[in-house]
């Protein structure tokens, strides 16, 4: 069984307006529960991350930090 690795990029900064981390795109709850989630739940989170991160204005994104 392949476990989905954490998407953490070590840019741990929650954007209060967006409600998720500007580095990985996860909410505080998702970060906290990551290792207790089922693989299906992790896959669902990972699937949502690109759209979340793309929704950030460039000046608030974690790229380049």
PDB file of C-alpha atoms in Angstrom:
ATOM      1  CA  UNK A   1       0.000   0.000   0.000  1.00  0.00           C
ATOM      2  CA  UNK A   2       1.426   3.374  -1.033  1.00  0.00           C
ATOM      3  CA  UNK A   3       0.858   6.103   1.502  1.00  0.00           C
ATOM      4  CA  UNK A   4       0.284   9.610   0.223  1.00  0.00           C
ATOM      5  CA  UNK A   5       3.168  11.741   1.460  1.00  0.00           C
ATOM      6  CA  UNK A   6       2.513  15.045   3.134  1.00  0.00           C
ATOM      7  CA  UNK A   7       2.305  17.924   0.644  1.00  0.00           C
ATOM      8  CA  UNK A   8       4.129  20.209   3.099  1.00  0.00           C
ATOM      9  CA  UNK A   9       6.664  22.486   1.384  1.00  0.00           C
ATOM     10  CA  UNK A  10       7.978  23.944   4.647  1.00  0.00           C
ATOM     11  CA  UNK A  11       6.396  27.306   3.866  1.00  0.00           C
ATOM     12  CA  UNK A  12       4.075  27.123   6.834  1.00  0.00           C
ATOM     13  CA  UNK A  13       2.015  30.301   6.823  1.00  0.00           C
ATOM     14  CA  UNK A  14      -1.765  30.314   7.045  1.00  0.00           C
ATOM     15  CA  UNK A  15      -3.488  32.975   5.004  1.00  0.00           C
ATOM     16  CA  UNK A  16      -6.346  34.230   7.200  1.00  0.00           C
ATOM     17  CA  UNK A  17      -8.422  35.391   4.239  1.00  0.00           C
ATOM     18  CA  UNK A  18      -8.043  32.188   2.228  1.00  0.00           C
ATOM     19  CA  UNK A  19      -8.217  29.861   5.228  1.00  0.00           C
ATOM     20  CA  UNK A  20      -5.305  27.661   4.209  1.00  0.00           C
ATOM     21  CA  UNK A  21      -1.512  27.489   4.160  1.00  0.00           C
ATOM     22  CA  UNK A  22       0.145  29.460   1.354  1.00  0.00           C
ATOM     23  CA  UNK A  23       2.814  26.767   1.058  1.00  0.00           C
ATOM     24  CA  UNK A  24       0.845  23.538   0.742  1.00  0.00           C
ATOM     25  CA  UNK A  25      -2.760  24.701   0.492  1.00  0.00           C
ATOM     26  CA  UNK A  26      -4.054  22.704   3.458  1.00  0.00           C
ATOM     27  CA  UNK A  27      -6.260  24.089   6.207  1.00  0.00           C
ATOM     28  CA  UNK A  28      -5.059  23.990   9.815  1.00  0.00           C
ATOM     29  CA  UNK A  29      -7.452  21.104  10.418  1.00  0.00           C
ATOM     30  CA  UNK A  30      -6.107  19.142   7.455  1.00  0.00           C
ATOM     31  CA  UNK A  31      -2.519  19.657   8.613  1.00  0.00           C
ATOM     32  CA  UNK A  32      -3.403  18.574  12.140  1.00  0.00           C
ATOM     33  CA  UNK A  33      -5.326  15.476  11.040  1.00  0.00           C
ATOM     34  CA  UNK A  34      -3.088  14.467   8.106  1.00  0.00           C
ATOM     35  CA  UNK A  35      -1.505  11.373   9.661  1.00  0.00           C
ATOM     36  CA  UNK A  36      -4.857  10.159  11.012  1.00  0.00           C
ATOM     37  CA  UNK A  37      -6.700  10.536   7.692  1.00  0.00           C
ATOM     38  CA  UNK A  38      -7.532   7.605   5.472  1.00  0.00           C
ATOM     39  CA  UNK A  39      -5.701   7.401   2.164  1.00  0.00           C
ATOM     40  CA  UNK A  40      -8.955   8.295   0.423  1.00  0.00           C
ATOM     41  CA  UNK A  41      -9.320  11.437   2.531  1.00  0.00           C
ATOM     42  CA  UNK A  42      -5.705  12.417   1.857  1.00  0.00           C
ATOM     43  CA  UNK A  43      -6.226  11.883  -1.867  1.00  0.00           C
ATOM     44  CA  UNK A  44      -9.242  14.186  -1.770  1.00  0.00           C
ATOM     45  CA  UNK A  45      -7.251  16.893  -0.025  1.00  0.00           C
ATOM     46  CA  UNK A  46      -4.323  16.539  -2.441  1.00  0.00           C
ATOM     47  CA  UNK A  47      -6.705  16.799  -5.386  1.00  0.00           C
ATOM     48  CA  UNK A  48      -8.075  20.111  -4.052  1.00  0.00           C
ATOM     49  CA  UNK A  49      -4.687  21.743  -3.378  1.00  0.00           C
ATOM     50  CA  UNK A  50      -3.762  23.048  -6.862  1.00  0.00           C
ATOM     51  CA  UNK A  51      -7.048  24.943  -7.215  1.00  0.00           C
ATOM     52  CA  UNK A  52      -6.732  26.380  -3.710  1.00  0.00           C
ATOM     53  CA  UNK A  53      -3.203  27.601  -4.307  1.00  0.00           C
ATOM     54  CA  UNK A  54      -4.113  28.988  -7.739  1.00  0.00           C
ATOM     55  CA  UNK A  55      -6.844  31.060  -6.100  1.00  0.00           C
ATOM     56  CA  UNK A  56      -4.292  33.072  -4.109  1.00  0.00           C
ATOM     57  CA  UNK A  57      -3.225  36.437  -5.465  1.00  0.00           C
ATOM     58  CA  UNK A  58       0.490  36.323  -6.422  1.00  0.00           C
ATOM     59  CA  UNK A  59       1.494  38.648  -3.590  1.00  0.00           C
ATOM     60  CA  UNK A  60       0.074  36.214  -1.017  1.00  0.00           C
ATOM     61  CA  UNK A  61       1.318  32.943  -2.457  1.00  0.00           C
ATOM     62  CA  UNK A  62       4.202  31.004  -0.923  1.00  0.00           C
ATOM     63  CA  UNK A  63       6.116  30.539  -4.169  1.00  0.00           C
ATOM     64  CA  UNK A  64       9.495  32.142  -4.051  1.00  0.00           C
ATOM     65  CA  UNK A  65       9.730  32.224  -0.252  1.00  0.00           C
TER      66      UNK A  65
END
